[in-house]
CSV table of C-alpha atoms and ligand atoms in Angstrom, one decimal:
chain,number,residue,atom,x,y,z
A,16,MET,CA,0.6,-12.4,18.2
A,17,LYS,CA,-2.2,-10.1,18.5
A,18,ILE,CA,-2.2,-7.2,16.1
A,19,LEU,CA,-4.8,-4.5,15.1
A,20,VAL,CA,-4.8,-3.5,11.4
A,21,THR,CA,-6.5,-0.3,10.3
A,22,GLY,CA,-7.4,-0.2,6.8
A,23,SER,CA,-7.8,-3.9,6.9
A,24,THR,CA,-9.7,-4.3,3.7
A,25,GLY,CA,-7.4,-2.7,1.6
A,26,LEU,CA,-4.8,-4.4,-0.6
A,27,LEU,CA,-2.2,-4.2,2.2
A,28,GLY,CA,-4.5,-5.5,4.8
A,29,LYS,CA,-5.5,-8.3,2.8
A,30,GLY,CA,-1.8,-9.4,1.9
A,31,LEU,CA,-1.1,-9.1,5.6
A,32,GLU,CA,-4.0,-11.5,6.5
A,33,GLU,CA,-3.0,-14.0,4.0
A,34,THR,CA,0.6,-14.2,5.2
A,35,ALA,CA,-0.3,-14.5,9.0
A,36,ALA,CA,0.9,-17.4,11.2
A,37,PRO,CA,-1.9,-19.6,12.4
A,38,SER,CA,-1.1,-18.5,15.8
A,39,ASP,CA,-1.5,-14.9,15.1
A,40,GLU,CA,-4.7,-13.1,16.1
A,41,ILE,CA,-5.9,-10.2,13.8
A,42,VAL,CA,-8.3,-7.4,14.7
A,43,GLY,CA,-9.1,-5.5,11.6
A,44,VAL,CA,-10.8,-2.1,11.4
A,45,HIS,CA,-12.1,-0.3,8.2
A,46,LEU,CA,-14.7,2.3,7.5
A,47,ARG,CA,-17.7,1.6,5.1
A,48,ASP,CA,-20.5,-0.6,6.4
A,49,TYR,CA,-19.9,-3.8,4.5
A,50,ARG,CA,-18.5,-7.4,5.3
A,51,VAL,CA,-15.6,-9.1,3.7
A,52,LYS,CA,-15.3,-12.8,4.4
A,53,ASP,CA,-12.0,-14.0,5.9
A,54,PRO,CA,-11.6,-16.8,8.7
A,55,ARG,CA,-8.3,-15.2,9.5
A,56,ALA,CA,-9.2,-11.9,11.0
A,57,ARG,CA,-12.0,-10.3,13.0
A,58,HIS,CA,-13.2,-7.2,10.9
A,59,LEU,CA,-14.6,-4.3,12.8
A,60,LEU,CA,-15.9,-0.8,11.7
A,61,CYS,CA,-14.3,2.1,13.2
A,62,ASP,CA,-13.6,5.7,11.7
A,63,VAL,CA,-9.8,6.4,12.6
A,64,ARG,CA,-10.5,10.2,12.5
A,65,ASP,CA,-12.4,9.6,15.7
A,66,PRO,CA,-9.9,9.7,18.4
A,67,GLU,CA,-12.1,8.5,21.2
A,68,ALA,CA,-13.6,5.6,19.1
A,69,VAL,CA,-9.7,4.6,18.5
A,70,GLU,CA,-8.8,4.9,22.0
A,71,ARG,CA,-12.0,2.8,23.1
A,72,LEU,CA,-11.0,0.2,20.6
A,73,ILE,CA,-7.2,-0.1,21.4
A,74,ALA,CA,-8.2,-0.3,25.1
A,75,ALA,CA,-10.7,-2.9,24.6
A,76,GLU,CA,-8.7,-5.2,22.3
A,77,LYS,CA,-5.0,-4.8,23.7
A,78,PRO,CA,-3.2,-5.4,20.8
A,79,GLU,CA,0.6,-5.9,20.9
A,80,ALA,CA,1.2,-4.0,17.9
A,81,VAL,CA,-0.9,-1.7,15.4
A,82,VAL,CA,-0.4,-1.5,11.8
A,83,HIS,CA,-2.0,1.7,10.8
A,84,ALA,CA,-2.6,1.6,6.7
A,85,ALA,CA,-6.2,3.2,7.0
A,86,GLY,CA,-6.7,6.4,5.2
A,87,LEU,CA,-7.6,8.2,1.9
A,88,ALA,CA,-4.8,7.2,-0.5
A,89,ALA,CA,-6.2,8.2,-3.9
A,90,VAL,CA,-3.7,10.7,-5.0
A,91,ASP,CA,-5.7,12.9,-7.4
A,92,HIS,CA,-8.7,13.0,-5.0
A,93,VAL,CA,-6.5,14.2,-2.2
A,94,GLU,CA,-4.8,16.7,-4.8
A,95,LYS,CA,-8.5,18.2,-5.2
A,96,HIS,CA,-9.5,17.8,-1.6
A,97,PRO,CA,-6.5,18.3,0.5
A,98,ASP,CA,-8.4,19.1,3.6
A,99,GLU,CA,-10.3,15.8,3.3
A,100,GLY,CA,-6.7,14.0,2.9
A,101,ARG,CA,-5.2,15.7,5.9
A,102,ALA,CA,-8.3,15.0,7.9
A,103,SER,CA,-8.3,11.1,7.1
A,104,ASN,CA,-4.5,10.7,7.0
A,105,LEU,CA,-3.3,13.0,9.6
A,106,GLY,CA,-6.1,12.9,11.9
A,107,GLY,CA,-6.1,9.0,11.8
A,108,THR,CA,-2.5,8.6,12.4
A,109,ARG,CA,-2.7,11.3,15.5
A,110,ALA,CA,-5.3,9.4,17.0
A,111,VAL,CA,-3.7,6.0,16.4
A,112,ALA,CA,-0.4,7.2,17.7
A,113,GLN,CA,-1.9,8.4,20.8
A,114,ALA,CA,-3.7,5.4,21.7
A,115,CYS,CA,-0.5,3.4,20.8
A,116,ARG,CA,1.6,5.4,23.3
A,117,LYS,CA,-1.1,5.2,26.1
A,118,HIS,CA,-1.6,1.3,25.9
A,119,GLY,CA,2.2,0.4,25.1
A,120,ALA,CA,1.4,-1.0,21.5
A,121,PHE,CA,4.3,-1.0,18.7
A,122,LEU,CA,3.1,1.1,16.0
A,123,VAL,CA,3.8,0.2,12.5
A,124,TYR,CA,2.8,3.3,10.2
A,125,ILE,CA,2.2,2.5,6.5
A,126,SER,CA,3.9,5.5,4.5
A,127,THR,CA,4.4,5.6,0.8
A,128,ASN,CA,7.0,6.2,-1.9
A,129,ALA,CA,5.2,9.5,-2.7
A,130,VAL,CA,7.5,11.2,-0.1
A,131,PHE,CA,10.0,11.4,-2.9
A,132,ASP,CA,10.3,13.7,-5.8
A,133,GLY,CA,11.5,10.9,-8.3
A,134,THR,CA,14.6,12.9,-9.4
A,135,LYS,CA,17.2,10.4,-7.6
A,136,ALA,CA,16.5,6.9,-7.8
A,137,PRO,CA,17.0,4.3,-6.5
A,138,TYR,CA,16.0,5.5,-3.1
A,139,SER,CA,17.3,4.2,0.1
A,140,GLU,CA,15.8,4.7,3.5
A,141,GLU,CA,18.3,7.5,4.1
A,142,ALA,CA,17.6,9.4,1.2
A,143,PRO,CA,16.3,12.9,1.6
A,144,THR,CA,12.4,13.2,1.2
A,145,ALA,CA,10.7,15.8,-1.1
A,146,PRO,CA,7.2,15.2,-1.9
A,147,ILE,CA,5.8,16.9,-5.0
A,148,HIS,CA,1.9,16.6,-4.5
A,149,HIS,CA,-0.4,17.0,-1.1
A,150,TYR,CA,-0.7,13.2,-0.8
A,151,GLY,CA,3.0,12.7,-0.6
A,152,ARG,CA,3.5,15.8,1.8
A,153,ILE,CA,0.5,14.7,4.0
A,154,LYS,CA,2.0,11.2,4.4
A,155,LEU,CA,5.4,12.7,5.2
A,156,GLU,CA,3.7,14.7,8.2
A,157,CYS,CA,2.1,11.3,9.2
A,158,GLU,CA,5.6,9.6,9.5
A,159,ALA,CA,6.6,12.4,12.0
A,160,GLU,CA,3.1,12.1,13.7
A,161,ALA,CA,3.6,8.3,14.2
A,162,ALA,CA,6.8,8.9,16.0
A,163,LYS,CA,4.9,10.2,18.9
A,164,ALA,CA,3.7,6.4,19.6
A,165,GLY,CA,7.3,6.0,21.2
A,166,ALA,CA,7.8,2.5,19.8
A,167,PHE,CA,7.4,2.6,16.4
A,168,ALA,CA,8.6,1.8,12.6
A,169,VAL,CA,7.5,3.2,9.3
A,170,ALA,CA,7.2,1.0,6.3
A,171,ARG,CA,6.8,2.5,3.0
A,172,PRO,CA,5.5,0.2,0.4
A,173,ILE,CA,5.9,1.3,-3.3
A,174,LEU,CA,2.9,0.5,-6.0
A,175,MET,CA,1.2,-2.5,-4.9
A,176,TYR,CA,-0.4,-5.1,-6.8
A,177,GLY,CA,-2.3,-8.4,-6.0
A,178,TRP,CA,-5.9,-9.5,-5.9
A,179,ASN,CA,-7.9,-6.9,-4.0
A,180,HIS,CA,-11.3,-7.3,-2.4
A,181,GLN,CA,-14.0,-6.7,-5.1
A,182,VAL,CA,-15.4,-3.8,-2.9
A,183,ASN,CA,-12.2,-2.0,-2.9
A,184,ARG,CA,-10.2,0.0,-5.4
A,185,PRO,CA,-8.5,-1.8,-8.1
A,186,ASN,CA,-4.7,-1.5,-8.3
A,187,PRO,CA,-2.8,-1.1,-11.6
A,188,VAL,CA,-2.6,-4.8,-12.3
A,189,THR,CA,-6.2,-5.6,-11.5
A,190,TRP,CA,-7.3,-2.5,-13.5
A,191,LEU,CA,-5.4,-3.7,-16.6
A,192,TYR,CA,-6.5,-7.1,-16.3
A,193,GLU,CA,-10.0,-6.0,-16.3
A,194,LYS,CA,-9.6,-3.5,-19.2
A,195,LEU,CA,-7.7,-6.0,-21.4
A,196,LEU,CA,-10.3,-8.7,-20.7
A,197,ARG,CA,-13.0,-6.4,-21.8
A,198,ALA,CA,-10.8,-5.7,-24.8
A,199,GLU,CA,-10.5,-2.0,-24.3
A,200,ARG,CA,-7.7,0.2,-25.4
A,201,VAL,CA,-5.4,1.4,-22.6
A,202,PRO,CA,-2.9,4.2,-22.8
A,203,LEU,CA,-0.1,3.8,-20.4
A,204,VAL,CA,2.9,6.1,-19.7
A,205,ASP,CA,6.6,5.1,-20.3
A,206,ASP,CA,8.1,7.9,-18.2
A,207,VAL,CA,7.0,6.8,-14.6
A,208,PHE,CA,9.1,4.1,-13.0
A,209,GLU,CA,8.5,1.9,-9.9
A,210,ASN,CA,9.6,-1.7,-8.7
A,211,PRO,CA,6.1,-2.9,-7.9
A,212,LEU,CA,5.5,-4.9,-4.7
A,213,PHE,CA,3.3,-7.8,-4.4
A,214,ASP,CA,0.8,-7.7,-1.7
A,215,LEU,CA,1.9,-11.2,-0.2
A,216,GLN,CA,5.6,-10.2,-0.3
A,217,CYS,CA,4.5,-6.9,1.6
A,218,GLY,CA,2.7,-8.9,4.0
A,219,ARG,CA,5.6,-11.2,4.7
A,220,ALA,CA,7.8,-7.9,5.3
A,221,LEU,CA,5.2,-6.3,7.5
A,222,TRP,CA,5.1,-9.5,9.7
A,223,ALA,CA,9.0,-9.5,10.1
A,224,ILE,CA,8.7,-5.8,11.2
A,225,LEU,CA,6.0,-6.8,13.9
A,226,ARG,CA,8.1,-9.7,15.1
A,227,LYS,CA,11.6,-8.0,15.1
A,228,ARG,CA,10.4,-4.7,16.1
A,229,PRO,CA,13.2,-2.8,14.6
A,230,ALA,CA,13.1,1.2,14.8
A,231,GLY,CA,13.3,3.4,11.8
A,232,VAL,CA,12.2,3.3,8.0
A,233,PHE,CA,12.0,0.2,5.8
A,234,HIS,CA,11.5,0.5,2.0
A,235,LEU,CA,9.3,-2.6,0.6
A,236,ALA,CA,9.5,-3.3,-3.2
A,237,GLY,CA,9.8,-5.8,-5.8
A,238,GLY,CA,12.8,-6.8,-7.9
A,239,THR,CA,11.8,-5.6,-11.3
A,240,ARG,CA,11.9,-1.9,-12.1
A,241,VAL,CA,9.4,-1.1,-14.9
A,242,ASN,CA,7.4,1.8,-16.3
A,243,ARG,CA,3.6,1.4,-16.6
A,244,TRP,CA,4.0,0.6,-20.2
A,245,GLU,CA,6.1,-2.4,-19.4
A,246,LEU,CA,3.8,-3.4,-16.6
A,247,GLY,CA,1.0,-3.6,-18.9
A,248,LEU,CA,3.1,-5.8,-21.4
A,249,ALA,CA,3.8,-8.1,-18.5
A,250,VAL,CA,0.4,-8.2,-17.4
A,251,ALA,CA,-0.9,-9.1,-21.0
A,252,LYS,CA,1.8,-11.8,-21.0
A,253,ALA,CA,1.0,-13.4,-17.5
A,254,PHE,CA,-2.7,-13.6,-18.1
A,255,GLY,CA,-2.6,-14.5,-22.1
A,256,LEU,CA,-4.2,-11.0,-23.0
A,257,ASP,CA,-4.0,-8.8,-26.0
A,258,ALA,CA,-0.8,-6.6,-25.7
A,259,SER,CA,-1.7,-4.8,-28.7
A,260,LEU,CA,-4.5,-2.9,-26.8
A,261,LEU,CA,-1.9,-1.1,-24.9
A,262,ASP,CA,-0.9,2.5,-26.0
A,263,ARG,CA,2.5,3.7,-25.4
A,264,VAL,CA,2.1,7.4,-24.3
A,265,ASP,CA,4.1,9.8,-21.9
A,266,SER,CA,2.8,11.9,-18.8
A,267,SER,CA,1.6,14.8,-21.1
A,268,HIS,CA,-1.1,12.4,-22.2
A,269,PHE,CA,-2.8,12.9,-18.6
A,270,PRO,CA,-2.6,16.7,-17.9
A,271,ALA,CA,-5.4,16.8,-15.6
A,272,ILE,CA,-4.1,14.5,-12.8
A,273,ALA,CA,-1.5,15.5,-10.2
A,274,PRO,CA,2.0,15.2,-11.4
A,275,ARG,CA,3.7,12.0,-10.3
A,276,PRO,CA,7.2,11.4,-9.4
A,277,LYS,CA,9.1,10.1,-12.3
A,278,ASP,CA,11.0,7.5,-10.8
A,279,THR,CA,10.7,6.2,-7.2
A,280,THR,CA,12.4,2.9,-7.5
A,281,PHE,CA,13.4,1.7,-4.0
A,282,SER,CA,16.7,0.0,-2.9
A,283,THR,CA,15.7,-3.2,-1.2
A,284,GLY,CA,18.8,-3.8,0.8
A,285,ARG,CA,17.5,-2.9,4.1
A,286,MET,CA,14.5,-5.2,3.7
A,287,GLU,CA,16.3,-8.2,2.3
A,288,ARG,CA,19.2,-7.8,5.0
A,289,GLU,CA,17.2,-7.3,8.1
A,290,LEU,CA,13.7,-8.5,7.5
A,291,GLY,CA,15.1,-11.5,5.5
A,292,VAL,CA,12.6,-11.0,2.7
A,293,ARG,CA,13.5,-11.3,-0.8
A,294,ALA,CA,12.2,-8.9,-3.5
A,295,MET,CA,10.2,-11.0,-5.7
A,296,THR,CA,10.3,-10.2,-9.5
A,297,LEU,CA,7.3,-8.9,-11.4
A,298,GLU,CA,7.0,-12.3,-13.2
A,299,GLU,CA,7.1,-14.2,-9.8
A,300,GLY,CA,4.2,-11.9,-8.5
A,301,LEU,CA,2.2,-12.2,-11.5
A,302,GLY,CA,2.6,-15.8,-11.6
A,303,GLU,CA,1.2,-16.1,-8.2
A,304,MET,CA,-1.9,-14.1,-9.0
A,305,ARG,CA,-2.3,-16.5,-12.0
A,306,ARG,CA,-2.0,-19.6,-10.0
A,307,ALA,CA,-4.5,-18.2,-7.3
A,308,MET,CA,-7.1,-18.1,-10.1
A,309,GLY,CA,-6.5,-21.8,-10.6
A,310,VAL,CA,-5.3,-21.3,-14.4
A,311,GLY,CA,-1.9,-23.3,-13.6
A,312,GLY,CA,1.7,-22.1,-14.7
B,410,NAP,N1,-1.9,0.7,-2.7
B,410,NAP,C1,-0.5,1.0,-3.1
B,410,NAP,O1,0.0,0.8,-4.2
B,410,NAP,C2,0.3,1.8,-2.1
B,410,NAP,C3,1.6,2.3,-2.3
B,410,NAP,C4,2.3,2.9,-1.2
B,410,NAP,C5,1.6,3.1,-0.1
B,410,NAP,N2,0.3,2.6,0.2
B,410,NAP,C6,0.0,2.8,1.4
B,410,NAP,O2,-0.6,1.6,2.0
B,410,NAP,C7,-1.8,1.7,2.9
B,410,NAP,C8,-2.9,0.8,2.4
B,410,NAP,O3,-3.1,1.2,1.1
B,410,NAP,P1,-4.1,0.2,0.3
B,410,NAP,O4,-4.0,0.3,-0.9
B,410,NAP,O5,-4.3,-1.1,1.0
B,410,NAP,O6,-5.6,0.8,0.8
B,410,NAP,P2,-7.0,0.9,0.1
B,410,NAP,O7,-7.1,-0.3,-0.8
B,410,NAP,O8,-7.1,2.4,-0.5
B,410,NAP,O9,-8.0,0.9,1.4
B,410,NAP,C9,-8.0,1.8,2.3
B,410,NAP,C10,-8.6,1.0,3.7
B,410,NAP,O10,-8.5,2.1,4.8
B,410,NAP,C11,-9.8,2.2,5.2
B,410,NAP,N3,-10.1,3.5,5.5
B,410,NAP,C12,-10.1,4.6,4.7
B,410,NAP,N4,-10.4,5.6,5.5
B,410,NAP,C13,-10.8,5.1,6.8
B,410,NAP,C14,-11.2,5.8,8.0
B,410,NAP,N5,-11.2,6.9,8.2
B,410,NAP,N6,-11.3,4.8,9.1
B,410,NAP,C15,-11.0,3.6,9.3
B,410,NAP,N7,-10.5,2.9,8.2
B,410,NAP,C16,-10.4,3.9,6.7
B,410,NAP,C17,-10.8,1.5,4.1
B,410,NAP,O11,-11.9,1.1,4.7
B,410,NAP,P3,-13.3,0.8,3.8
B,410,NAP,O12,-13.0,-0.2,2.8
B,410,NAP,O13,-14.2,0.5,4.7
B,410,NAP,O14,-13.4,2.3,3.0
B,410,NAP,C18,-9.7,0.6,3.4
B,410,NAP,O15,-9.9,-0.5,4.3
B,410,NAP,C19,-1.9,3.5,2.7
B,410,NAP,O16,-1.8,4.1,3.7
B,410,NAP,C20,-1.3,3.7,1.6
B,410,NAP,O17,-0.7,5.0,1.6
B,410,NAP,C21,-0.4,2.0,-0.7
């Protein structure tokens, strides 16, 4: 299958590449001018906010399907700069959906758990949405925009972890790992819950969507529900780092950041039943990360 991935150098794009079959062809696009080495994909530069550039790219590459993951995903930045967040996410989704419709490509739009307010977990795909910050509201508008592609599915990954490209933002696990390695103290909240998603599990679920082309929404998440404090303990244990550096706090410790939904834990039933992808435990995902470092276990 030939697919085009926007935001190919982010964690999701990396997981998608690392779970591709040898016969799959991946064209990836990202924004900033740098090169990532990867024999599995051809990475190009394209700003998805530019509808003409997106149209030219999809016309030239003729992918069977497009995974649209590009956009500004930093919640606190978008809270302070909602217009920038809207231009990046909504502008990009509009351009990609229009080009998919014109060229008959199936669109997989990558949304988020931030479309929920976190008061009624666990969330199934049918649960009513109720975002509580700008980023969540913008991503929900993007889901509606993605529908204009005609043939489409929406995948909502929850908090993702895995080894990211150095040039991209860290995720909570790689961030914690670096902090603990430098023996820095880390305050972690005990009142925000998710069931974190390993990037390779996310990749496998996305390939299943790409091959089966189901319509509708899919929640992608792991098999272990934790708060950030418990996530920190699991990271320290997995990598043999000092858990006594972790300070247990609640959200009132961080008054300056955008309010986070308290518990967006996802139901993983539809993912497991219809995509045939098992929800990996946190221990399994962290174990795979450790093995990828070549330190056994
Ligand atoms: N990470 C999570 O925990 C999580 C959770 C839920 C949902 N999601 C969703 O998953 C998607 C991917 O997230 P991620 O964490 O993999 O992303 P990420 O690490 O933040 O990377 C963002 C990617 O998008 C590209 N990009 C940004 N603006 C662009 C533009 N205007 N044109 C073209 N490319 C652009 C970046 O390119 P450059 O590197 O060149 O800047 C990079 O490849 C996002 O839609 C996010 O909402 C992520």
